[in-house]
Short mmCIF file of C-alpha atoms (C1' of nucleotides) in Angstrom, two decimals:
data_model
loop_
_atom_site.label_atom_id
_atom_site.label_comp_id
_atom_site.label_asym_id
_atom_site.label_seq_id
_atom_site.Cartn_x
_atom_site.Cartn_y
_atom_site.Cartn_z
CA UNK A 1 132.14 100.26 12.60
CA UNK A 2 135.23 100.84 10.53
CA UNK A 3 136.41 104.41 11.07
CA UNK A 4 133.93 105.50 13.73
CA UNK A 5 134.50 109.12 14.58
CA UNK A 6 138.16 108.94 13.74
CA UNK A 7 139.09 111.25 10.90
CA UNK A 8 142.05 109.89 9.04
CA UNK A 9 144.92 112.19 8.28
CA UNK A 10 144.33 111.98 4.55
CA UNK A 11 140.73 113.12 4.95
CA UNK A 12 141.61 115.87 7.40
CA UNK A 13 144.46 117.17 5.28
CA UNK A 14 143.02 116.69 1.84
CA UNK A 15 146.35 115.21 0.83
CA UNK A 16 146.53 114.30 -2.80
CA UNK A 17 145.87 110.64 -3.40
CA UNK A 18 148.66 110.04 -5.87
CA UNK A 19 151.48 110.48 -3.38
CA UNK A 20 153.47 107.32 -3.01
CA UNK A 21 154.49 106.18 0.40
CA UNK A 22 158.06 107.31 0.03
CA UNK A 23 156.87 110.73 -0.95
CA UNK A 24 154.57 110.62 2.05
CA UNK A 25 157.53 110.23 4.34
CA UNK A 26 159.12 113.37 2.99
CA UNK A 27 155.71 114.99 3.02
CA UNK A 28 155.29 114.43 6.74
CA UNK A 29 158.76 115.74 7.32
CA UNK A 30 157.90 118.86 5.35
CA UNK A 31 154.64 119.36 7.23
CA UNK A 32 156.47 119.09 10.53
CA UNK A 33 159.01 121.69 9.44
CA UNK A 34 156.30 124.03 8.27
CA UNK A 35 154.28 123.69 11.47
CA UNK A 36 157.38 124.14 13.57
CA UNK A 37 158.37 127.28 11.68
CA UNK A 38 155.00 128.88 12.23
CA UNK A 39 154.86 128.02 15.91
CA UNK A 40 158.48 128.93 16.61
CA UNK A 41 158.09 132.29 14.95
CA UNK A 42 154.94 133.05 16.91
CA UNK A 43 155.89 131.72 20.32
CA UNK A 44 159.64 131.37 20.31
CA UNK A 45 161.73 128.22 20.32
CA UNK A 46 161.21 127.56 24.01
CA UNK A 47 157.49 127.74 24.42
CA UNK A 48 156.52 125.26 21.72
CA UNK A 49 156.26 121.57 22.61
CA UNK A 50 156.66 118.63 20.26
CA UNK A 51 152.99 117.92 20.78
CA UNK A 52 152.05 121.42 19.66
CA UNK A 53 153.99 120.81 16.47
CA UNK A 54 152.81 117.30 15.68
CA UNK A 55 149.22 118.24 16.41
CA UNK A 56 149.35 121.15 13.98
CA UNK A 57 151.07 118.95 11.41
CA UNK A 58 148.48 116.18 11.90
CA UNK A 59 151.25 113.76 12.69
CA UNK A 60 152.05 111.41 15.52
CA UNK A 61 154.11 112.54 18.50
CA UNK A 62 156.83 110.09 17.57
CA UNK A 63 157.18 111.61 14.11
CA UNK A 64 159.57 114.33 15.23
CA UNK A 65 161.96 111.88 16.83
CA UNK A 66 161.70 109.62 13.81
CA UNK A 67 162.39 112.30 11.22
CA UNK A 68 164.75 114.59 13.10
CA UNK A 69 166.19 112.43 15.85
CA UNK A 70 165.11 114.78 18.59
CA UNK A 71 163.37 118.06 19.21
CA UNK A 72 166.73 119.76 19.12
CA UNK A 73 167.38 118.29 15.71
CA UNK A 74 164.18 119.82 14.40
CA UNK A 75 165.10 123.20 15.86
CA UNK A 76 168.43 123.01 14.09
CA UNK A 77 166.75 122.22 10.78
CA UNK A 78 164.33 125.11 11.14
CA UNK A 79 167.19 127.45 11.90
CA UNK A 80 169.33 126.28 9.03
CA UNK A 81 166.60 126.18 6.38
CA UNK A 82 166.53 129.90 5.66
CA UNK A 83 169.50 131.39 7.41
CA UNK A 84 172.06 129.45 5.42
CA UNK A 85 170.69 130.53 2.04
CA UNK A 86 170.51 134.08 3.33
CA UNK A 87 174.12 134.09 4.44
CA UNK A 88 175.13 132.58 1.10
CA UNK A 89 173.25 135.22 -0.82
CA UNK A 90 174.88 137.90 1.28
CA UNK A 91 178.28 136.62 0.30
CA UNK A 92 177.25 136.32 -3.33
CA UNK A 93 176.11 139.94 -3.42
CA UNK A 94 179.27 141.05 -1.69
CA UNK A 95 181.32 139.17 -4.27
CA UNK A 96 179.51 141.01 -7.04
CA UNK A 97 180.06 144.37 -5.41
CA UNK A 98 183.75 143.79 -4.86
CA UNK A 99 184.20 142.45 -8.37
CA UNK A 100 182.47 145.52 -9.75
CA UNK A 101 184.67 147.98 -7.87
CA UNK A 102 187.97 146.21 -8.24
CA UNK A 103 190.66 147.64 -6.02
CA UNK A 104 188.83 150.76 -4.95
CA UNK A 105 186.73 150.37 -1.80
CA UNK A 106 183.03 149.88 -2.58
CA UNK A 107 180.43 152.40 -1.41
CA UNK A 108 179.28 151.73 2.12
CA UNK A 109 175.67 151.85 1.04
CA UNK A 110 176.14 148.96 -1.37
CA UNK A 111 177.81 146.78 1.23
CA UNK A 112 175.07 147.50 3.72
CA UNK A 113 172.50 146.68 1.08
CA UNK A 114 174.11 143.32 0.45
CA UNK A 115 174.06 142.70 4.16
CA UNK A 116 170.37 143.44 4.64
CA UNK A 117 168.58 142.73 1.39
CA UNK A 118 168.82 138.92 1.33
CA UNK A 119 166.27 138.77 4.12
CA UNK A 120 163.79 140.49 1.87
CA UNK A 121 164.53 138.41 -1.20
CA UNK A 122 164.48 135.07 0.60
CA UNK A 123 161.18 135.81 2.28
CA UNK A 124 159.38 134.81 -0.89
CA UNK A 125 161.02 131.38 -0.86
CA UNK A 126 159.23 130.73 2.38
CA UNK A 127 155.68 129.54 2.73
CA UNK A 128 155.52 131.65 5.86
CA UNK A 129 153.89 135.04 5.80
CA UNK A 130 156.27 137.95 5.66
CA UNK A 131 155.71 138.87 9.28
CA UNK A 132 156.31 135.33 10.57
CA UNK A 133 159.38 134.92 8.42
CA UNK A 134 160.98 138.05 9.80
CA UNK A 135 160.03 137.13 13.32
CA UNK A 136 161.63 133.73 12.89
CA UNK A 137 164.79 135.16 11.41
CA UNK A 138 165.05 137.65 14.25
CA UNK A 139 164.79 134.80 16.71
CA UNK A 140 167.42 132.76 14.91
CA UNK A 141 169.91 135.63 14.68
CA UNK A 142 169.14 137.34 17.92
CA UNK A 143 168.53 134.85 20.65
CA UNK A 144 171.98 133.62 21.46
CA UNK A 145 174.44 132.24 19.01
CA UNK A 146 175.63 129.59 21.42
CA UNK A 147 172.60 127.46 20.59
CA UNK A 148 172.91 127.57 16.85
CA UNK A 149 173.84 124.30 15.14
CA UNK A 150 177.57 124.18 14.56
CA UNK A 151 177.17 124.31 10.79
CA UNK A 152 174.97 127.42 10.95
CA UNK A 153 177.29 129.14 13.36
CA UNK A 154 180.32 128.58 11.15
CA UNK A 155 178.41 130.03 8.22
CA UNK A 156 177.61 133.06 10.30
CA UNK A 157 181.18 133.60 11.34
CA UNK A 158 182.71 133.39 7.90
CA UNK A 159 180.00 135.66 6.53
CA UNK A 160 180.58 138.20 9.28
CA UNK A 161 184.33 138.10 8.75
CA UNK A 162 183.91 138.89 5.06
CA UNK A 163 181.56 141.78 5.73
CA UNK A 164 183.71 143.13 8.47
CA UNK A 165 186.61 143.30 6.05
CA UNK A 166 184.40 145.03 3.51
CA UNK A 167 183.21 147.61 6.04
CA UNK A 168 186.79 148.15 7.07
CA UNK A 169 187.69 149.07 3.49
CA UNK A 170 184.72 151.45 3.31
CA UNK A 171 185.72 153.20 6.52
CA UNK A 172 189.52 153.04 6.69
CA UNK A 173 189.80 155.86 9.19
CA UNK A 174 187.57 154.22 11.82
CA UNK A 175 189.51 152.29 14.50
CA UNK A 176 189.00 148.53 14.68
CA UNK A 177 187.19 148.53 17.99
CA UNK A 178 184.94 151.37 16.99
CA UNK A 179 184.06 149.55 13.78
CA UNK A 180 183.00 146.49 15.75
CA UNK A 181 180.59 148.57 17.74
CA UNK A 182 179.11 150.31 14.74
CA UNK A 183 178.49 147.02 12.99
CA UNK A 184 176.87 145.73 16.12
CA UNK A 185 174.59 148.73 16.36
CA UNK A 186 173.56 148.26 12.74
CA UNK A 187 172.81 144.58 13.31
CA UNK A 188 170.70 145.52 16.31
CA UNK A 189 168.67 147.96 14.28
CA UNK A 190 168.10 145.28 11.65
CA UNK A 191 167.10 142.52 14.05
CA UNK A 192 164.79 144.70 16.08
CA UNK A 193 162.91 145.90 13.05
CA UNK A 194 162.50 142.32 11.86
CA UNK A 195 161.25 141.22 15.25
CA UNK A 196 158.65 143.97 15.35
CA UNK A 197 157.87 144.10 11.66
CA UNK A 198 154.22 143.54 12.30
CA UNK A 199 153.84 146.41 14.74
CA UNK A 200 155.76 148.80 12.56
CA UNK A 201 153.77 147.91 9.50
CA UNK A 202 150.62 148.63 11.48
CA UNK A 203 151.91 152.10 12.29
CA UNK A 204 152.83 152.71 8.70
CA UNK A 205 149.48 151.78 7.30
CA UNK A 206 147.92 154.70 9.10
CA UNK A 207 150.06 157.04 7.05
CA UNK A 208 149.68 157.82 3.38
CA UNK A 209 151.43 155.74 0.78
CA UNK A 210 152.02 152.01 0.78
CA UNK A 211 154.93 150.99 3.01
CA UNK A 212 156.40 148.24 0.92
CA UNK A 213 159.16 146.04 2.16
CA UNK A 214 161.45 147.86 -0.22
CA UNK A 215 160.88 151.28 1.34
CA UNK A 216 161.37 149.91 4.83
CA UNK A 217 164.55 148.23 3.67
CA UNK A 218 165.80 151.50 2.28
CA UNK A 219 165.07 153.31 5.50
CA UNK A 220 166.99 150.75 7.48
CA UNK A 221 169.92 150.96 5.12
CA UNK A 222 169.95 154.75 5.22
CA UNK A 223 169.86 154.72 9.00
CA UNK A 224 172.64 152.18 9.30
CA UNK A 225 174.82 153.91 6.70
CA UNK A 226 174.43 157.25 8.46
CA UNK A 227 175.31 155.63 11.78
CA UNK A 228 178.35 153.88 10.34
CA UNK A 229 179.57 157.02 8.58
CA UNK A 230 178.73 159.40 11.40
CA UNK A 231 178.61 162.71 9.60
CA UNK A 232 181.32 161.93 7.08
CA UNK B 1 170.83 111.82 65.35
CA UNK B 2 169.41 115.30 65.27
CA UNK B 3 170.51 117.02 62.08
CA UNK B 4 172.24 114.12 60.37
CA UNK B 5 173.68 115.34 57.09
CA UNK B 6 171.06 118.01 56.75
CA UNK B 7 172.56 121.49 56.67
CA UNK B 8 170.11 124.07 57.93
CA UNK B 9 169.52 127.21 55.87
CA UNK B 10 171.00 129.43 58.56
CA UNK B 11 174.21 127.46 58.61
CA UNK B 12 174.42 127.23 54.82
CA UNK B 13 173.63 130.90 54.30
CA UNK B 14 175.42 132.36 57.24
CA UNK B 15 172.38 134.52 57.89
CA UNK B 16 172.85 136.96 60.75
CA UNK B 17 171.38 135.73 63.99
CA UNK B 18 169.68 138.95 65.02
CA UNK B 19 167.08 138.91 62.24
CA UNK B 20 163.56 138.64 63.59
CA UNK B 21 161.08 136.35 61.98
CA UNK B 22 159.31 139.20 60.23
CA UNK B 23 162.56 140.53 58.84
CA UNK B 24 163.38 137.03 57.71
CA UNK B 25 160.27 137.04 55.54
CA UNK B 26 161.40 140.10 53.64
CA UNK B 27 164.87 138.63 53.50
CA UNK B 28 163.67 135.47 51.80
CA UNK B 29 161.65 137.55 49.39
CA UNK B 30 164.74 139.56 48.55
CA UNK B 31 166.86 136.44 48.10
CA UNK B 32 164.26 134.99 45.75
CA UNK B 33 164.24 138.17 43.66
CA UNK B 34 168.01 138.22 43.51
CA UNK B 35 168.27 134.58 42.49
CA UNK B 36 165.54 135.02 39.90
CA UNK B 37 167.25 138.05 38.40
CA UNK B 38 170.51 136.22 37.98
CA UNK B 39 168.95 133.13 36.48
CA UNK B 40 166.55 135.03 34.23
CA UNK B 41 169.33 137.18 32.86
CA UNK B 42 171.50 134.17 32.16
CA UNK B 43 168.92 131.74 30.81
CA UNK B 44 165.91 133.81 29.86
CA UNK B 45 162.53 133.94 31.52
CA UNK B 46 161.33 130.68 30.00
CA UNK B 47 164.09 128.29 30.81
CA UNK B 48 164.22 128.87 34.55
CA UNK B 49 161.99 126.79 36.80
CA UNK B 50 160.71 127.76 40.22
CA UNK B 51 162.85 124.99 41.64
CA UNK B 52 165.96 126.46 40.04
CA UNK B 53 165.18 129.74 41.74
CA UNK B 54 164.26 128.44 45.17
CA UNK B 55 167.25 126.15 45.21
CA UNK B 56 169.64 128.97 44.47
CA UNK B 57 167.90 131.14 47.04
CA UNK B 58 168.08 128.32 49.61
CA UNK B 59 164.33 128.52 50.04
CA UNK B 60 161.46 126.11 49.83
CA UNK B 61 159.60 125.52 46.57
CA UNK B 62 156.46 126.97 48.08
CA UNK B 63 158.21 130.24 48.89
CA UNK B 64 157.64 131.75 45.46
CA UNK B 65 153.92 131.16 45.57
CA UNK B 66 153.80 132.43 49.12
CA UNK B 67 155.66 135.66 48.45
CA UNK B 68 154.64 136.42 44.87
CA UNK B 69 151.40 134.52 44.39
CA UNK B 70 152.73 132.66 41.37
CA UNK B 71 155.73 132.28 39.14
CA UNK B 72 154.25 134.90 36.86
CA UNK B 73 154.00 137.30 39.77
CA UNK B 74 157.71 136.90 40.44
CA UNK B 75 158.51 137.52 36.79
CA UNK B 76 156.49 140.70 36.92
CA UNK B 77 158.34 141.89 40.01
CA UNK B 78 161.71 141.19 38.43
CA UNK B 79 160.71 143.09 35.34
CA UNK B 80 159.36 146.06 37.23
CA UNK B 81 162.17 146.37 39.74
CA UNK B 82 164.64 148.10 37.47
CA UNK B 83 162.73 149.10 34.38
CA UNK B 84 160.32 151.39 36.17
CA UNK B 85 163.07 153.45 37.85
CA UNK B 86 164.86 153.62 34.51
CA UNK B 87 161.81 154.93 32.71
CA UNK B 88 161.25 157.44 35.49
CA UNK B 89 164.82 158.67 35.29
CA UNK B 90 164.50 158.98 31.53
CA UNK B 91 161.52 161.27 31.99
CA UNK B 92 163.27 163.23 34.70
CA UNK B 93 166.26 163.86 32.45
CA UNK B 94 164.00 164.83 29.60
CA UNK B 95 162.21 167.28 31.87
CA UNK B 96 165.52 168.88 32.76
CA UNK B 97 166.54 169.17 29.13
CA UNK B 98 163.28 170.71 28.04
CA UNK B 99 163.30 173.12 30.99
CA UNK B 100 166.83 174.16 30.11
CA UNK B 101 166.04 174.90 26.48
CA UNK B 102 162.63 176.54 26.96
CA UNK B 103 160.75 176.95 23.71
CA UNK B 104 163.60 176.14 21.36
CA UNK B 105 163.92 172.46 20.43
CA UNK B 106 166.66 170.71 22.44
CA UNK B 107 169.68 169.19 20.71
CA UNK B 108 169.01 165.69 19.45
CA UNK B 109 172.10 164.41 21.17
CA UNK B 110 170.85 165.47 24.57
CA UNK B 111 167.49 163.79 24.09
CA UNK B 112 169.14 160.61 22.96
CA UNK B 113 171.45 160.77 25.94
CA UNK B 114 168.48 161.02 28.30
CA UNK B 115 166.97 158.03 26.55
CA UNK B 116 170.00 155.78 26.90
CA UNK B 117 171.96 156.90 29.93
CA UNK B 118 169.58 155.75 32.69
CA UNK B 119 170.49 152.16 31.94
CA UNK B 120 174.07 152.96 32.81
CA UNK B 121 173.30 154.93 35.94
CA UNK B 122 170.80 152.43 37.34
CA UNK B 123 173.16 149.52 36.85
CA UNK B 124 174.96 150.48 40.04
CA UNK B 125 171.73 150.25 42.02
CA UNK B 126 171.63 146.59 41.14
CA UNK B 127 173.45 143.86 42.94
CA UNK B 128 173.83 142.16 39.59
CA UNK B 129 177.02 142.43 37.66
CA UNK B 130 176.97 144.90 34.81
CA UNK B 131 176.77 142.23 32.17
CA UNK B 132 173.86 140.40 33.82
CA UNK B 133 172.01 143.64 34.41
CA UNK B 134 172.18 144.63 30.77
CA UNK B 135 171.23 141.17 29.65
CA UNK B 136 168.21 141.25 31.90
CA UNK B 137 167.16 144.69 30.71
CA UNK B 138 167.50 143.60 27.11
CA UNK B 139 165.22 140.66 27.82
CA UNK B 140 162.67 142.82 29.56
CA UNK B 141 162.57 145.42 26.79
CA UNK B 142 163.12 143.17 23.84
CA UNK B 143 161.25 139.95 24.24
CA UNK B 144 157.70 140.96 23.56
CA UNK B 145 155.87 143.75 25.24
CA UNK B 146 152.64 141.79 25.35
CA UNK B 147 153.86 139.90 28.40
CA UNK B 148 154.93 142.84 30.48
CA UNK B 149 152.88 143.53 33.60
CA UNK B 150 150.21 146.10 32.85
CA UNK B 151 151.79 148.68 35.14
CA UNK B 152 155.19 148.36 33.47
CA UNK B 153 153.68 148.53 30.02
CA UNK B 154 151.79 151.72 30.78
CA UNK B 155 155.01 153.26 32.08
CA UNK B 156 156.72 152.30 28.85
CA UNK B 157 154.05 153.81 26.69
CA UNK B 158 153.89 157.16 28.43
CA UNK B 159 157.68 157.38 28.41
CA UNK B 160 157.83 156.57 24.71
CA UNK B 161 155.15 159.12 23.91
CA UNK B 162 157.11 161.84 25.67
CA UNK B 163 160.34 160.98 23.90
CA UNK B 164 158.62 160.67 20.57
CA UNK B 165 157.33 164.23 20.97
CA UNK B 166 160.82 165.38 21.92
CA UNK B 167 162.41 163.71 18.89
CA UNK B 168 159.70 165.25 16.73
CA UNK B 169 160.74 168.70 17.91
CA UNK B 170 164.39 167.92 17.23
CA UNK B 171 163.62 166.75 13.69
CA UNK B 172 160.66 168.77 12.48
CA UNK B 173 161.32 168.08 8.82
CA UNK B 174 161.15 164.27 9.19
CA UNK B 175 157.71 162.78 8.37
CA UNK B 176 155.85 161.07 11.20
CA UNK B 177 156.14 157.57 9.81
CA UNK B 178 159.79 157.96 9.02
CA UNK B 179 160.41 159.20 12.55
CA UNK B 180 158.78 156.07 13.97
CA UNK B 181 161.16 153.92 12.02
CA UNK B 182 164.25 155.84 12.98
CA UNK B 183 163.35 155.65 16.67
CA UNK B 184 162.79 151.95 16.27
CA UNK B 185 166.17 151.47 14.65
CA UNK B 186 167.82 153.36 17.49
CA UNK B 187 166.04 151.25 20.09
CA UNK B 188 167.19 148.12 18.29
CA UNK B 189 170.79 149.27 18.35
CA UNK B 190 170.50 149.95 22.06
CA UNK B 191 168.87 146.65 23.00
CA UNK B 192 171.20 144.56 20.92
CA UNK B 193 174.28 146.11 22.45
CA UNK B 194 172.89 145.49 25.92
CA UNK B 195 172.09 141.89 25.11
CA UNK B 196 175.61 141.25 23.86
CA UNK B 197 177.44 143.55 26.22
CA UNK B 198 179.63 140.74 27.41
CA UNK B 199 180.81 139.70 23.98
CA UNK B 200 181.48 143.25 22.87
CA UNK B 201 183.43 144.02 25.99
CA UNK B 202 185.55 140.98 25.31
CA UNK B 203 186.38 142.33 21.87
CA UNK B 204 187.18 145.71 23.28
CA UNK B 205 189.57 144.46 25.90
CA UNK B 206 191.88 143.22 23.19
CA UNK B 207 192.32 146.78 21.99
CA UNK B 208 194.26 149.51 23.72
CA UNK B 209 192.58 151.79 26.22
CA UNK B 210 189.96 150.90 28.77
CA UNK B 211 186.49 150.50 27.29
CA UNK B 212 184.42 151.99 30.04
CA UNK B 213 180.67 151.96 30.04
CA UNK B 214 180.80 155.67 29.37
CA UNK B 215 182.70 155.37 26.12
CA UNK B 216 180.40 152.61 24.89
CA UNK B 217 177.42 154.73 25.81
CA UNK B 218 178.84 157.62 23.82
CA UNK B 219 179.44 155.45 20.79
CA UNK B 220 175.88 154.24 20.88
CA UNK B 221 174.55 157.77 21.22
CA UNK B 222 176.73 159.01 18.35
CA UNK B 223 175.56 156.17 16.14
CA UNK B 224 171.89 156.71 16.95
CA UNK B 225 172.12 160.48 16.53
CA UNK B 226 173.78 160.10 13.14
CA UNK B 227 171.11 157.64 12.06
CA UNK B 228 168.30 159.86 13.25
CA UNK B 229 169.80 162.93 11.58
CA UNK B 230 170.89 161.17 8.40
CA UNK B 231 173.48 163.54 7.07
CA UNK B 232 171.85 166.76 8.31
"C1'" DA C 1 154.15 86.52 -4.88
"C1'" DA C 2 156.75 86.86 -0.72
"C1'" DG C 3 160.15 89.37 1.81
"C1'" DT C 4 162.36 93.69 3.21
"C1'" DT C 5 162.44 98.34 4.39
"C1'" DT C 6 160.31 102.55 5.59
"C1'" DT C 7 156.82 104.97 7.97
"C1'" DT C 8 152.98 105.52 11.26
"C1'" DC C 9 150.67 104.97 15.58
"C1'" DA C 10 148.80 104.23 20.39
"C1'" DA C 11 150.64 103.39 24.64
"C1'" DT C 12 153.94 104.19 27.85
"C1'" DC C 13 158.16 105.98 30.17
"C1'" DA C 14 160.71 108.73 33.58
"C1'" DA C 15 161.47 113.29 34.64
"C1'" DG C 16 160.09 117.86 35.32
"C1'" DT C 17 156.44 121.58 35.61
"C1'" DG C 18 153.75 125.14 38.72
"C1'" DT C 19 150.90 124.92 42.57
"C1'" DT C 20 148.54 123.40 46.89
"C1'" DT C 21 148.27 121.38 51.29
"C1'" DG C 22 148.53 120.73 56.25
"C1'" DA C 23 151.55 120.53 59.85
"C1'" DC C 24 154.96 123.01 62.37
"C1'" DA C 25 157.91 126.82 64.27
"C1'" DG C 26 158.61 131.45 65.93
"C1'" DC C 27 157.68 136.05 66.76
"C1'" DT C 28 153.90 139.52 68.25
"C1'" DG C 29 150.47 141.70 70.86
"C1'" DG C 30 147.02 141.07 74.31
"C1'" DC D 1 151.14 132.75 79.18
"C1'" DC D 2 148.85 132.03 75.33
"C1'" DA D 3 145.92 132.97 71.04
"C1'" DG D 4 147.12 134.66 66.48
"C1'" DC D 5 149.59 135.94 62.93
"C1'" DT D 6 153.72 135.12 59.68
"C1'" DG D 7 156.77 132.36 57.56
"C1'" DT D 8 158.80 127.74 56.44
"C1'" DC D 9 158.79 123.08 54.95
"C1'" DA D 10 158.20 118.17 53.20
"C1'" DA D 11 154.97 115.89 50.65
"C1'" DA D 12 151.85 115.48 47.37
"C1'" DC D 13 149.03 117.33 43.53
"C1'" DA D 14 147.61 117.10 38.61
"C1'" DC D 15 149.73 117.97 34.48
"C1'" DT D 16 153.12 118.51 30.73
"C1'" DT D 17 157.54 117.55 28.92
"C1'" DG D 18 160.73 114.85 25.28
"C1'" DA D 19 161.53 110.32 24.21
"C1'" DT D 20 160.85 105.21 23.42
"C1'" DT D 21 158.57 100.94 22.47
"C1'" DG D 22 156.64 97.21 19.71
"C1'" DA D 23 153.31 96.28 16.71
"C1'" DA D 24 150.83 97.33 12.59
"C1'" DA D 25 150.59 99.30 8.05
"C1'" DA D 26 152.24 100.91 3.82
"C1'" DA D 27 155.59 101.00 0.14
"C1'" DC D 28 159.37 99.16 -2.20
"C1'" DT D 29 162.36 95.15 -3.95
"C1'" DT D 30 163.19 90.90 -5.90
#
DNA sequence: AAGTTTTTCAATCAAGTGTTTGACAGCTGG
DNA sequence: CCAGCTGTCAAACACTTGATTGAAAAACTT
């Protein structure tokens, strides 16, 4: 009677044998993050318990508190893991655009592209499926910014300030307040389509032609640009 | 030592003396709904416990199960209470528009107006503040439609089908799939501005002029119309 | 090799969850 | 007046929640 009925984690997971213990620590941490991402994107940050996560990750309940301090700490990590790189890439693309156009204001379409596209490019970095990734990002950006980890929130604010300035240069004749609203509308269109990516893709597949992420991205950009310009 | 320290509900609430017992039942039910609406709009449907609600409503914990069968039943009632009248008003306005224009397709702007305006008109029916009302509506429409009560969901679907047909007539040259996306973008813009009404109003108040609900509504409609039209 | 640090685990904690119960109060209609 | 609803309430229900404990195990260091 050594391991009667009890399946060890190694056997259940098929974890490679060569992993040293120190690697195993990071491995568990990674598995927890991955499980949390999947569950959070499907159910939302509220509805998922630490036991749901540890069970899916084949880890002990205490693992989350050991590796992340608390449930909240894990949530913060999940939020930061993709959104920070995305915000950084946004700024990088904006830098390129502004460098390319020098003193003259850049085309609105390019700025909007830099604002939206990083979600599509960073999706491949994730081990999540496209639909879960977008759902997760929509939850991170949309829920309420008060709950974001301080570091993530600061990143958001500086990013938004830069883009706001860029939009302002694109649309010099639009009043400040009006510009705020238009940006907000565009963000809403973006978040909502990410949140319901799955449903919209289902619709699209009925039609002819393959609705790639790229075409959807272009549609969103066209819509947002038209809304920002408003007939100009 | 009769009521030592214990404040009765009547005293705490200042409830009018003339209310019969039967009226009191409906009164409690109303107070529960009101408390639930406030808390749900502030915290979201997940984070609020039945005890939070009954405490705020100065009622017993069992009251929710007595009056609504379960917590879920209360959630359904809260969702249905405003969203159904809104969807009905949307259809009523659309009827008027289509009657007015006969066989010729109605202007896109009018259809979009009928789609958005009912939120603004029904807000006054509510005892909630404007900002809580919009927050609540954004949660109802945005979270995930899978959880809506069956009756509410059916209402949503028939309303959307009618508006989709109307938009189709306004934009006959736009392919079906493309139209789906543009409507979705517009809905996203609408929901996001409702969810962050408070923040946006704060921005606006810094600027000159009074940012009434009407002007915000118009900005949203202009943005959505421009996005739907896309330069035409 | 022995000793130290890192990681895992079952068991347990206090607090909170939605719901049910049975007794009690008050209005209603006979 | 008194049975019969209707509504309220404190108490308890069974269960889940995030977090902690102390011991055992594994990995690393010297």
